[in-house]
Amino acid sequence: MTTFPPRTLRLDALAYGGDYNPDQWSEETWKEDVRLMQQAGVNLVSLPVFSWPLIEKTPGTYEFGWLDRVIDLLWAHGIKIDLATATATPPAWLVRQHPDVLPHNADGTRLEFGSRQAYCPSSLTFREHALRLTEAMANRYGDHPALALWHISNEYGDHVPRCWCPISAEHFRRWLERRYGTIDALNTAWGTSCWGQNYTDYSQIEPPRTSMGPINPTQQLDFERFSSDALLELFQAEIDVLRRVTPDIAVTTNFMSLFKELNYWDFAAAEDLVTDDAYPDPADPYAHVPAALNYGLMRSLKGGQPWLLLEQAPSAVSWRDVNVPKAPGRMRLDSLQAIAHGSDGAMFFQWRQAKFGPEKYHSAMLGHRGENSRSYQETSALGAEIKKLGAIRGTRVTARTAVVVDWDSWWGSAAPDSLPSQRLDWLAQTRAWHGALYALGHTVDVVKAADLTAAYDLIVVPNLYIVDDDQAQSLTTFVENGGHLIVGPFSAVVDPTEKVHTGGAPGPLRNLLGVEVDEWWPVPDGQERTITPLPGADKSTPLTATIWTEWIDPTADADVIARYEGGVLAGRAAIVRNHHGNGAAWYVSAALTDDSLEELLRLVLEEAGLPTRPTSNRRVEIVTRTDGTTDYTFVLNHGTTAATVSVPTGAHDLLAGTDVTEHIEVPSLGAAVLRHPARYDQDLLTVTIPSKNIEV
Ligand code: GLA
C-alpha cells in the first residue's frame, strides 16, 4: 500500500471523479454507481456534503450505518473519499430549536430555512453543533483507508457571505475591539469626526446596515474584513478538531475562484490543499481567459503547490438565467486547462444527475439517460485519458509574470458610494490586465503586494487602491533588485484605514513611480479619451481610454511614455516610466481598452526582456508544467478553427501517444500535452502559432 506524506492528498494518481450524493438514491443504485464509476476511471468522490440531517436525525445521536455502507462499497471498488464534515447545512431541528442560528440581511430580515447554508457564521450554537459533528465524523472515519482528504463545510460564503444579525453585530464589535483597542483609536481609524459619527462606547457600533445615506467607508471596509474573518474563524475551528483527531489527514475547503467576499490568502494559509470550484460560462467564447486567472490564483495561494479542481460542470449548470451546455470537447478542454494550470486532477459536480431538487437540471457525469448520456460518454473517455497524464502529478507551472491580487483593495474600491466614479471595477480591471498578458502568450501567477521575490520578471498591479508602508517597501525592493513593475490607475490612494495618503496618490509609491496625482478625471459614460501612440508604434494608432483618466505630474527623472490628446488633459502625461534601482516602474493613469492594454504591455514585456507573441491571441493557450528535468507543455485550442503550433525538440504527445516533430495541428476545442526535455526558456519563444491559423 502506498504511504503518503502527512497532510497531503492521499491519492497516487491524478484525481478524477465528483460530488456524490448517495442519500438521494437507493442502495441498488449505489451498486450501479460504483460499477459505472470504475468504468469511467473515477478514483475520488466528495461526500456527504449536505447530509447532516440524515446523519444526526436527533440531537447528539449519529446514524452512520448508511454512510459506512456507501464508503465501504466505494473503497471495495478502489474509490477514495474526499470526506465532507457535512457541516455545510444544518438540520431543520437545529434551526427550529435555536432560531438565532439563522442569518439576517442588511435590512434586518431573517433569512428562512428552505435552502442550504441556513446559518449565521458567528453563531456559537451553530459552531458547537458543527464541531460536535466534525469530531464524530473524524472519530468514525479517521482511520478508514478510503479517506483521502477532509472537505470542510462547502463553498464558505456561497449563499451567506455576510450576516447582520444581533449575534454578528456583537461579534463585529469584539473584532473591532481586538483590532483597535480603545474607542478613541477606532474613532481615529474610522475618521468619525466627519459627519458627527463619533462613538463613546463599542456597544454603540452596528454593522453597516441600510442607512439614510452614504455610510462611513472604513466601517464598511472593516465589515468586509470582519465578515471574511468570521467565516475563517469557523473554518479554523473545524480544522482544529480535525488536526487533533486526525493530524495526518490533509484538510481543504472548496473555493469559488476569484470570490470577492473571502480573502483566500488567509483561507489558504489555514488549510493543506487548495481546491477550487470553477464554472466558466459555456455561452462566453472567452470564458477560458478569466478561468486562467482563477487557476493562476489557485496555484499561487500556496506558493505554486499543486491544487485540485474539485468541482466543474460536465455540461450545463442550473443557476444561471440561461444555462448553455458545453459543446462536445469543451468539458475535456476545460479539464485539461485546469490541469495545465497546476490542478492535480479534474473533478465534477456531480456524479449522478439529480432526479429532484434545485439541481435536477444541472448536468452530471452520469446524465438522466444513464450510460448513454453524452456526459457519461465524454467523462468516461476523459477518465481514460487522464490516466495517461499521471507523470504530471506534483509538477509545477512555469510563469515569469504575476498579477497582484489584494482583497482590501478590492473591497475598498468597491464601496457602494462616495468614490470618484462607480465605474472603475477592480475585477474587470484585473481581468483586463491579465487578459492582455494572456493574449501576448504569458502564463500569469498571482501575488500579494508583499514578500515579492525575484522569481518574476514583471509584476502587474491593475488596481491597488489601499497600500501600506510594508507593501510599498516590498514593491520598491522588487524594482530595486531589477524587477519590472507596472501600476494601474487609482492605486496607492489610501492607507488601510482608508485615509488618503498625505500629499495624495500614489502616496508611499510616489518615489518609485515618479509621479504625483493631482486629480481624478473619470470619463463620463459612453465617452472615450485618446492617448498618443506608444514609442515605436504606428503613429496612426493612438491608445484609447474609457471610464477613467487622471491629471498627473511626472517627477523630473521620470520618462513620459504617452500623453493625453484632446480635452482638458491634452498634452498632459498619461503613462510614465521611472527607472529605479536596477529595474523600472511604470504608472498608467487611465483605464485602457483591451487593445491598448495589449499594446502597452507588449512594450513593457519587451523592455523587461520577456518574449511576446507576434500576433496577440486569446484562443490558443500554451502552459507548461515542469519537474525541472521534464516539461509538460499543454497546447489548448479554445478557438473555432484548427491551430498549427511549432513544438520543442524531442516532444511526445501524451494524449495521442505519438512523437511530434516541428509542428502539431490542434483542432478546434482540441488539446495536446507535449512531454519534452525541460528548457529554461520554454514558453512562447519556442512554441509559436503561425498567424494564418489564428482566429483572433
Ligand atoms: C457549487 C456547490 C455544489 C453545487 C454546484 C452547482 O459549486 O458547491 O454543491 O451546488 O455549485 O454548480
XYZ file of C-alpha atoms and ligand atoms in Angstrom:
708
model
C 0.000 0.000 0.000
C 1.265 3.475 -0.864
C 2.294 5.600 2.082
C 1.645 9.317 1.806
C 3.470 12.215 3.436
C 1.402 13.756 6.248
C -1.261 16.259 5.247
C -1.153 15.600 1.511
C -3.881 14.290 -0.743
C -3.800 10.508 -0.252
C -4.031 9.547 -3.886
C -1.276 8.216 -6.114
C -2.822 9.347 -9.395
C -4.420 12.480 -10.801
C -7.805 12.825 -9.092
C -10.864 12.075 -11.181
C -14.465 11.974 -10.003
C -17.027 14.259 -8.458
C -19.556 15.074 -5.764
C -21.589 12.010 -4.924
C -24.975 12.272 -3.196
C -25.887 8.640 -2.428
C -28.508 9.815 0.053
C -30.659 10.793 -2.948
C -30.595 7.225 -4.322
C -31.432 3.636 -3.339
C -28.749 1.168 -2.322
C -29.494 -0.758 -5.537
C -28.496 2.350 -7.452
C -25.259 2.608 -5.454
C -24.179 -0.708 -6.955
C -24.707 0.628 -10.440
C -22.921 3.846 -9.435
C -19.713 2.128 -8.356
C -19.687 -0.075 -11.447
C -20.053 2.899 -13.756
C -17.599 4.971 -11.726
C -14.990 2.278 -12.101
C -15.700 2.094 -15.805
C -15.280 5.880 -16.072
C -11.919 5.951 -14.286
C -13.263 7.599 -11.121
C -10.823 7.337 -8.213
C -12.120 10.042 -5.832
C -15.579 11.234 -4.805
C -16.719 14.019 -2.463
C -19.377 13.096 0.085
C -21.548 13.538 2.208
C -21.589 17.294 1.671
C -25.202 18.070 2.624
C -26.127 15.031 4.713
C -26.013 16.384 8.261
C -29.804 15.958 8.712
C -29.534 12.271 7.771
C -26.505 11.563 9.947
C -27.880 13.344 13.026
C -31.643 12.945 12.902
C -31.955 13.768 16.573
C -29.522 15.919 18.538
C -26.351 14.056 19.510
C -27.365 10.690 18.000
C -25.424 9.765 14.902
C -26.596 7.255 12.321
C -23.544 6.251 10.354
C -24.865 2.928 9.038
C -25.755 4.107 5.536
C -22.564 6.136 5.267
C -20.437 3.189 6.422
C -22.036 1.056 3.745
C -21.503 3.502 0.924
C -17.912 4.291 1.934
C -17.072 0.590 2.186
C -18.698 -0.052 -1.175
C -16.693 2.717 -2.828
C -13.467 1.531 -1.219
C -14.147 -2.038 -2.323
C -14.130 -0.630 -5.858
C -10.874 1.272 -5.344
C -12.525 4.684 -4.995
C -11.269 7.066 -2.333
C -13.179 9.747 -0.486
C -12.833 13.489 -0.176
C -14.805 13.247 3.047
C -17.033 16.177 3.872
C -17.507 17.055 7.502
C -21.153 17.501 6.424
C -21.466 20.820 8.232
C -22.434 22.865 5.179
C -26.095 22.953 6.067
C -27.744 22.492 9.468
C -30.754 20.199 10.002
C -34.211 21.730 10.413
C -34.405 20.631 14.060
C -31.345 22.713 14.916
C -32.794 25.794 13.265
C -36.147 25.334 14.991
C -34.627 24.702 18.421
C -32.300 27.681 18.014
C -33.841 30.164 15.574
C -30.990 32.554 16.268
C -28.672 30.428 14.094
C -30.472 31.873 11.048
C -28.695 34.771 9.314
C -30.105 38.269 8.737
C -29.655 40.523 5.728
C -28.698 44.229 5.880
C -32.336 45.259 6.349
C -32.629 43.051 9.414
C -34.808 40.446 7.687
C -34.165 36.944 8.997
C -33.466 34.501 6.165
C -35.756 31.479 6.483
C -34.870 27.783 6.352
C -35.721 26.376 2.925
C -32.417 26.390 1.107
C -28.924 25.371 2.204
C -26.311 27.127 4.393
C -29.007 28.271 6.826
C -26.594 29.567 9.435
C -25.034 32.727 10.733
C -21.231 32.450 10.528
C -20.904 33.925 14.037
C -23.457 31.700 15.752
C -21.786 29.838 18.593
C -24.753 27.473 18.734
C -24.190 26.517 15.119
C -20.467 26.214 15.717
C -20.897 23.983 18.750
C -23.158 21.585 16.845
C -20.949 21.666 13.738
C -17.821 20.882 15.750
C -19.564 18.035 17.531
C -20.459 16.518 14.159
C -16.937 17.117 12.827
C -15.476 15.285 15.794
C -17.921 12.414 15.371
C -17.024 12.149 11.666
C -13.295 12.234 12.450
C -13.626 9.550 15.132
C -15.717 7.369 12.862
C -13.712 7.622 9.637
C -10.274 8.943 10.616
C -8.656 5.521 10.127
C -10.645 4.439 7.088
C -8.263 3.565 4.248
C -10.552 5.324 1.760
C -10.105 8.687 3.475
C -8.015 10.827 1.117
C -8.851 14.346 2.269
C -11.131 16.280 4.636
C -13.604 18.541 2.870
C -14.670 21.105 5.446
C -18.143 22.583 5.040
C -18.726 23.626 1.413
C -18.052 26.819 -0.503
C -17.936 29.120 2.525
C -19.921 32.261 1.805
C -21.673 30.892 -1.259
C -25.147 31.867 -0.085
C -24.420 33.728 3.164
C -21.137 35.628 2.954
C -22.268 38.373 5.326
C -24.701 38.405 8.234
C -26.222 41.398 10.031
C -27.992 39.573 12.896
C -27.539 40.687 16.523
C -25.000 37.876 17.126
C -22.935 39.005 14.137
C -23.160 42.603 15.335
C -21.778 41.557 18.715
C -19.034 39.533 17.041
C -18.191 42.564 14.849
C -17.806 44.734 17.969
C -15.462 42.195 19.579
C -13.454 42.004 16.330
C -13.165 45.810 16.257
C -12.117 45.969 19.865
C -9.353 43.442 19.209
C -8.227 45.471 16.196
C -8.311 48.947 17.698
C -8.282 48.600 21.487
C -9.720 51.864 22.740
C -12.819 53.501 21.306
C -10.705 56.593 20.646
C -8.426 54.555 18.421
C -11.462 53.339 16.497
C -12.764 56.911 16.157
C -9.409 57.961 14.740
C -9.191 54.994 12.396
C -12.726 55.470 11.104
C -12.442 59.248 10.905
C -15.705 59.599 12.771
C -15.244 63.343 13.240
C -16.671 63.585 9.723
C -20.475 63.821 9.758
C -20.626 63.538 13.568
C -20.182 59.767 13.741
C -18.129 59.682 16.977
C -18.683 56.760 19.349
C -18.137 56.776 23.102
C -18.534 53.018 23.585
C -18.214 49.894 21.436
C -21.793 48.953 22.291
C -22.953 51.838 20.069
C -21.470 50.315 16.938
C -23.527 48.353 14.423
C -22.564 46.629 11.170
C -23.226 48.890 8.168
C -26.975 48.317 7.822
C -29.332 50.000 5.417
C -28.994 53.649 6.431
C -30.136 57.154 5.472
C -27.144 57.999 3.268
C -23.534 57.064 2.493
C -22.047 55.034 5.341
C -18.582 55.589 6.821
C -16.215 53.925 4.290
C -13.876 52.493 6.940
C -16.832 50.988 8.769
C -17.832 49.323 5.500
C -14.290 48.130 4.803
C -13.910 46.743 8.320
C -17.201 44.893 7.956
C -15.853 43.236 4.807
C -12.677 42.237 6.642
C -14.635 41.064 9.665
C -17.094 39.010 7.603
C -14.263 37.181 5.827
C -12.595 36.596 9.195
C -15.833 35.347 10.777
C -16.061 32.530 8.234
C -12.333 31.899 8.540
C -12.777 31.515 12.300
C -15.448 28.899 11.714
C -13.205 27.115 9.202
C -10.285 27.208 11.649
C -12.460 25.790 14.432
C -13.218 22.715 12.302
C -9.581 22.459 11.251
C -8.544 22.438 14.911
C -10.828 19.489 15.651
C -9.541 17.538 12.652
C -5.890 18.282 13.401
C -6.415 16.945 16.913
C -8.199 13.735 15.900
C -6.579 13.034 12.505
C -3.325 15.035 12.453
C -2.019 13.420 9.250
C -5.049 13.917 7.030
C -4.995 16.963 4.749
C -7.825 19.469 5.052
C -9.419 21.696 2.430
C -12.499 23.730 1.730
C -13.597 24.329 -1.827
C -13.050 27.895 -3.056
C -15.105 29.737 -5.644
C -12.357 31.104 -7.881
C -11.822 34.885 -7.583
C -14.538 35.361 -4.983
C -14.871 38.866 -3.642
C -16.290 38.075 -0.230
C -13.457 35.941 1.186
C -9.787 36.748 1.478
C -8.467 33.484 0.092
C -4.871 34.312 1.024
C -5.928 33.854 4.635
C -8.084 30.802 3.989
C -5.333 29.074 2.012
C -2.822 29.688 4.801
C -5.077 27.760 7.188
C -5.517 24.634 5.019
C -3.274 21.986 3.477
C -4.547 21.786 -0.089
C -6.176 24.468 -2.214
C -9.274 23.254 -4.045
C -11.486 25.241 -6.379
C -14.915 25.097 -7.968
C -14.853 26.591 -11.457
C -17.841 27.271 -13.634
C -16.750 29.150 -16.774
C -19.871 30.030 -18.775
C -20.044 27.963 -21.979
C -22.056 30.818 -23.532
C -18.981 33.051 -23.335
C -16.421 32.163 -26.043
C -13.681 33.819 -23.967
C -14.555 32.343 -20.560
C -11.260 30.421 -20.578
C -9.323 33.693 -20.182
C -10.627 34.668 -16.713
C -10.526 30.935 -15.903
C -6.752 31.068 -16.443
C -6.572 33.944 -13.959
C -8.608 31.982 -11.406
C -6.339 28.967 -11.801
C -3.288 31.224 -11.521
C -4.660 32.338 -8.170
C -5.292 28.763 -7.032
C -1.752 27.588 -7.726
C -0.294 30.763 -6.224
C -2.244 30.704 -2.954
C 0.219 28.184 -1.558
C 3.295 29.299 -3.460
C 2.971 27.183 -6.596
C 1.942 23.960 -4.877
C -0.416 21.815 -6.980
C -4.096 22.386 -6.208
C -7.224 20.497 -7.207
C -10.216 21.425 -9.331
C -12.867 19.935 -7.045
C -15.959 20.967 -8.985
C -16.816 21.888 -12.547
C -19.901 21.149 -14.608
C -19.693 18.326 -17.141
C -22.055 20.425 -19.283
C -24.765 22.947 -18.248
C -25.266 24.385 -14.762
C -28.715 25.212 -13.400
C -28.131 28.514 -11.630
C -27.698 30.992 -14.488
C -30.682 32.606 -16.170
C -29.793 30.745 -19.353
C -27.825 27.534 -18.842
C -25.992 26.676 -22.038
C -24.452 23.169 -22.257
C -20.807 22.599 -23.137
C -20.165 21.770 -26.787
C -18.574 18.348 -27.400
C -14.905 18.652 -26.448
C -15.337 21.710 -24.214
C -15.534 19.739 -20.957
C -12.346 17.853 -21.884
C -10.572 21.067 -22.811
C -11.711 22.883 -19.648
C -10.469 19.962 -17.545
C -7.102 19.923 -19.296
C -6.824 23.696 -18.868
C -7.152 23.330 -15.095
C -4.557 20.527 -15.074
C -2.243 22.644 -17.243
C -2.502 25.376 -14.619
C -1.439 23.111 -11.774
C -4.508 21.139 -10.759
C -3.603 17.549 -9.900
C -6.853 16.229 -11.300
C -10.296 17.220 -12.520
C -13.469 16.691 -10.551
C -17.116 17.489 -11.222
C -20.356 18.486 -9.650
C -21.793 15.919 -9.642
C -21.571 12.176 -10.287
C -25.232 11.279 -10.976
C -27.711 13.844 -12.260
C -30.382 14.561 -9.650
C -33.982 13.490 -10.154
C -35.367 16.146 -7.826
C -34.465 19.353 -6.052
C -32.996 22.639 -7.333
C -30.178 20.913 -9.227
C -32.124 18.369 -11.263
C -31.314 20.281 -14.465
C -27.626 20.647 -13.560
C -25.507 18.325 -15.689
C -23.647 15.431 -14.085
C -21.071 12.850 -15.149
C -23.893 10.335 -15.424
C -26.793 12.180 -17.066
C -30.502 11.324 -16.740
C -30.104 8.968 -19.712
C -27.520 6.954 -17.820
C -24.659 5.265 -19.632
C -25.865 6.555 -22.989
C -25.852 10.177 -21.928
C -23.368 12.368 -23.747
C -21.904 13.495 -20.434
C -21.157 9.904 -19.384
C -19.659 9.101 -22.777
C -17.426 12.165 -22.639
C -16.465 11.984 -18.965
C -15.625 8.284 -19.153
C -13.490 8.908 -22.252
C -11.676 11.676 -20.366
C -11.244 9.375 -17.365
C -9.232 7.031 -19.609
C -7.144 9.892 -20.995
C -6.363 11.347 -17.577
C -4.535 8.114 -16.743
C -2.031 8.943 -19.480
C -1.092 12.146 -17.654
C -0.076 10.553 -14.345
C 3.537 11.738 -14.616
C 2.346 15.334 -14.405
C 1.157 14.953 -10.814
C 3.182 17.168 -8.486
C 4.886 19.197 -11.220
C 4.876 22.997 -11.106
C 3.690 25.604 -13.579
C 6.274 27.978 -15.016
C 5.388 31.684 -15.090
C 7.553 34.753 -15.424
C 4.831 37.325 -14.865
C 2.468 37.829 -11.966
C -0.540 39.978 -11.142
C -1.217 41.478 -7.713
C -4.492 40.440 -6.071
C -5.406 42.191 -2.847
C -8.769 41.801 -1.132
C -8.509 45.016 0.912
C -8.133 46.992 -2.290
C -10.952 45.070 -3.939
C -13.280 45.807 -1.020
C -12.215 49.429 -0.593
C -12.528 50.289 -4.263
C -15.928 48.598 -4.433
C -17.607 50.834 -1.855
C -21.197 51.422 -2.978
C -20.844 55.207 -2.835
C -18.520 58.176 -2.229
C -15.888 57.285 -4.867
C -14.813 59.481 -7.805
C -16.621 57.027 -10.083
C -18.594 53.846 -9.557
C -17.404 52.537 -12.918
C -13.819 51.546 -12.140
C -14.337 47.902 -11.279
C -11.483 46.050 -9.559
C -12.334 42.648 -11.015
C -12.860 43.999 -14.533
C -9.518 45.834 -14.385
C -7.677 42.814 -13.017
C -9.203 40.591 -15.698
C -8.341 43.127 -18.401
C -4.670 43.327 -17.415
C -4.390 39.574 -17.027
C -6.212 39.134 -20.357
C -3.659 41.295 -22.149
C -0.773 39.197 -20.797
C -2.692 36.064 -21.771
C -3.190 37.371 -25.306
C 0.522 38.040 -25.567
C 1.239 34.420 -24.619
C 2.065 34.573 -20.934
C 1.085 32.301 -18.095
C 0.433 34.576 -15.135
C 0.831 33.778 -11.443
C -0.868 35.766 -8.698
C 0.975 37.500 -5.860
C 0.203 39.625 -2.820
C 1.822 43.037 -2.803
C 4.152 41.652 -0.143
C 7.149 39.314 0.078
C 7.753 39.687 -3.649
C 10.532 37.534 -4.968
C 12.813 37.863 -7.928
C 11.095 34.780 -9.388
C 9.148 37.086 -11.693
C 10.488 39.442 -14.325
C 7.313 41.501 -14.466
C 4.644 42.195 -11.876
C 1.473 43.969 -12.912
C -0.706 45.856 -10.440
C -4.002 46.685 -12.134
C -5.607 48.437 -9.172
C -4.095 48.630 -5.686
C -6.296 51.239 -4.034
C -5.045 50.579 -0.495
C -1.297 50.497 0.108
C 0.524 50.395 3.420
C 4.207 51.080 4.019
C 5.214 47.406 4.020
C 3.582 46.800 0.661
C 5.189 49.940 -0.747
C 8.561 48.729 0.522
C 8.073 45.302 -0.978
C 7.160 46.718 -4.396
C 10.094 49.123 -4.216
C 12.587 46.405 -3.298
C 11.313 44.261 -6.168
C 12.130 47.055 -8.624
C 15.421 47.977 -6.979
C 16.506 44.365 -7.432
C 15.894 44.583 -11.167
C 12.194 43.751 -11.433
C 9.768 45.461 -13.781
C 6.550 46.765 -12.276
C 3.529 48.393 -13.858
C 0.831 50.002 -11.744
C -2.658 50.939 -12.907
C -4.847 53.917 -12.060
C -6.412 54.745 -8.683
C -3.619 52.912 -6.866
C -1.882 53.752 -3.577
C -4.649 56.232 -2.833
C -5.407 55.450 0.808
C -3.894 53.640 3.787
C -5.529 50.598 5.438
C -7.870 52.880 7.436
C -8.997 54.476 4.152
C -7.244 57.775 4.822
C -5.851 59.491 1.758
C -2.054 59.342 1.800
C -0.528 62.654 2.780
C 0.196 64.595 -0.381
C -2.226 62.432 -2.351
C -1.714 59.392 -4.558
C 0.384 57.414 -5.116
C 1.456 58.088 -1.517
C 4.285 55.764 -0.493
C 4.823 54.767 -4.142
C 5.485 58.352 -5.287
C 9.260 57.996 -5.480
C 9.111 54.571 -7.037
C 6.624 55.527 -9.738
C 7.979 59.027 -10.320
C 4.575 60.599 -10.412
C 2.122 62.712 -8.397
C -1.618 62.528 -8.974
C -3.381 65.877 -8.770
C -6.976 64.993 -9.583
C -9.123 62.093 -10.771
C -10.836 62.723 -14.114
C -13.332 59.878 -14.538
C -14.697 59.637 -18.068
C -18.459 60.103 -18.450
C -20.411 57.033 -19.552
C -20.169 56.285 -23.248
C -17.194 58.592 -23.879
C -13.595 57.797 -24.768
C -10.271 59.596 -24.408
C -7.268 59.211 -26.662
C -3.639 58.910 -25.682
C -0.673 59.390 -28.041
C 0.760 56.269 -29.727
C 3.483 54.451 -27.821
C 7.134 54.932 -28.843
C 7.899 52.824 -31.887
C 4.225 52.222 -32.596
C 2.432 53.146 -35.768
C 1.802 56.892 -35.382
C -1.747 56.453 -36.613
C -2.847 54.268 -33.696
C -3.372 56.228 -30.522
C -4.352 54.395 -27.360
C -7.904 54.587 -26.068
C -9.137 55.017 -22.520
C -12.651 54.730 -21.161
C -14.050 55.075 -17.637
C -11.031 56.696 -16.005
C -8.237 59.217 -16.542
C -6.138 61.283 -14.136
C -4.378 64.639 -14.016
C -0.826 63.624 -13.101
C 2.569 65.284 -12.897
C 5.705 63.225 -13.513
C 8.791 63.930 -11.422
C 11.854 65.345 -13.182
C 13.567 61.959 -13.639
C 10.594 60.034 -14.970
C 10.032 59.446 -18.689
C 6.683 60.403 -20.141
C 5.816 57.497 -22.427
C 2.451 58.761 -23.687
C 0.272 61.873 -23.280
C -3.429 62.613 -23.384
C -4.733 64.019 -26.646
C -7.642 66.438 -26.749
C -9.904 67.587 -23.935
C -8.854 69.234 -20.694
C -5.935 66.841 -20.157
C -4.492 67.386 -23.675
C -0.709 67.353 -23.611
C -0.515 66.102 -20.040
C 1.311 62.864 -19.138
C -0.822 59.710 -19.255
C 1.766 56.917 -18.963
C 5.053 57.352 -17.134
C 8.113 55.126 -16.683
C 10.617 55.586 -13.910
C 13.945 53.738 -13.780
C 14.589 52.920 -10.160
C 17.499 50.871 -8.803
C 18.137 48.076 -11.294
C 14.578 47.929 -12.573
C 11.763 50.070 -13.893
C 8.349 51.110 -12.596
C 5.517 52.273 -14.862
C 2.386 54.182 -13.955
C -0.714 54.120 -16.142
C -3.191 56.837 -15.208
C -6.063 55.665 -17.419
C -8.322 52.631 -17.809
C -7.228 51.449 -21.247
C -9.265 49.367 -23.661
C -8.165 45.755 -24.213
C -6.335 46.557 -27.459
C -4.494 49.481 -25.912
C -3.538 47.458 -22.845
C -2.125 44.759 -25.101
C -0.029 47.332 -26.934
C 1.275 48.830 -23.730
C 2.030 45.504 -22.077
C 3.803 44.322 -25.219
C 6.174 47.261 -24.813
C 6.616 46.646 -21.091
C 7.262 42.907 -21.615
C 9.845 43.674 -24.287
C 11.613 46.145 -22.020
C 11.602 43.505 -19.283
C 13.353 41.163 -21.713
C 10.371 38.834 -21.985
C 9.054 37.358 -25.232
C 5.683 38.233 -26.706
C 3.590 36.541 -29.364
C 3.947 38.351 -32.689
C 0.163 38.447 -33.005
C -1.880 38.560 -29.847
C -4.340 35.734 -29.454
C -6.905 34.773 -26.827
C -7.852 31.432 -28.354
C -4.756 29.272 -28.277
C -3.227 28.844 -24.843
C 0.143 27.321 -24.068
C 1.037 26.452 -20.492
C 3.986 24.464 -19.183
C 4.330 22.318 -16.072
C 7.780 21.060 -15.162
C 9.608 18.848 -12.688
C 12.863 20.602 -13.557
C 14.024 17.822 -15.869
C 10.979 17.175 -17.988
C 8.495 19.754 -19.190
C 4.847 19.107 -19.993
C 3.605 21.711 -22.413
C -0.154 21.929 -22.837
C -1.428 23.341 -26.123
C -5.089 24.218 -25.650
C -7.128 25.386 -28.615
C -10.184 27.220 -27.276
C -10.956 28.612 -30.743
C -13.296 27.591 -33.508
C -10.616 26.792 -36.092
C -7.614 24.463 -36.032
C -4.251 25.914 -34.974
C -0.801 24.815 -36.038
C 1.788 25.132 -33.320
C 5.521 24.617 -33.563
C 6.828 22.234 -30.931
C 10.047 21.928 -28.940
C 12.530 19.243 -29.954
C 12.097 15.786 -28.514
C 8.364 16.207 -27.969
C 5.971 13.350 -27.354
C 2.212 13.936 -27.256
C 0.999 12.090 -24.171
C -2.643 12.130 -25.217
C -2.086 10.882 -28.770
C 0.817 8.626 -27.729
C 2.959 9.800 -30.653
C 6.241 11.639 -31.085
C 5.892 15.064 -32.660
C 8.417 16.942 -34.718
C 8.332 20.543 -35.853
C 4.577 21.211 -35.824
C 1.402 19.902 -34.367
C -2.065 20.705 -35.621
C -4.577 21.061 -32.833
C -8.247 21.070 -33.869
C -10.870 23.437 -32.524
C -11.527 22.557 -28.851
C -8.621 20.117 -29.079
C -5.538 19.796 -26.909
C -2.088 18.276 -26.916
C 0.122 17.574 -23.923
C 3.748 17.529 -25.054
C 6.368 15.883 -22.897
C 9.873 17.082 -23.732
C 13.197 17.790 -22.043
C 12.998 20.824 -19.767
C 14.109 24.120 -21.221
C 14.598 27.136 -19.045
C 13.238 29.438 -21.743
C 10.295 27.194 -22.550
C 7.387 29.458 -23.400
C 6.042 31.278 -26.379
C 9.554 31.706 -27.779
C 9.780 28.043 -28.587
C 6.126 27.347 -29.240
C 4.739 29.751 -31.793
C 1.434 29.882 -33.524
C 1.548 30.791 -37.214
C -0.759 33.740 -37.571
C -2.511 32.323 -40.618
C -4.049 29.685 -38.381
C -5.119 32.025 -35.695
C -8.598 33.266 -35.284
C -8.068 36.270 -33.098
C -21.490 24.711 -6.050
C -21.773 23.775 -4.896
C -22.334 22.459 -5.337
C -23.341 22.631 -6.443
C -22.694 23.376 -7.586
C -23.586 23.529 -8.792
O -20.250 24.593 -6.568
O -20.622 23.529 -4.114
O -22.930 21.848 -4.210
O -24.445 23.328 -5.962
O -22.368 24.652 -7.131
O -22.954 24.218 -9.824
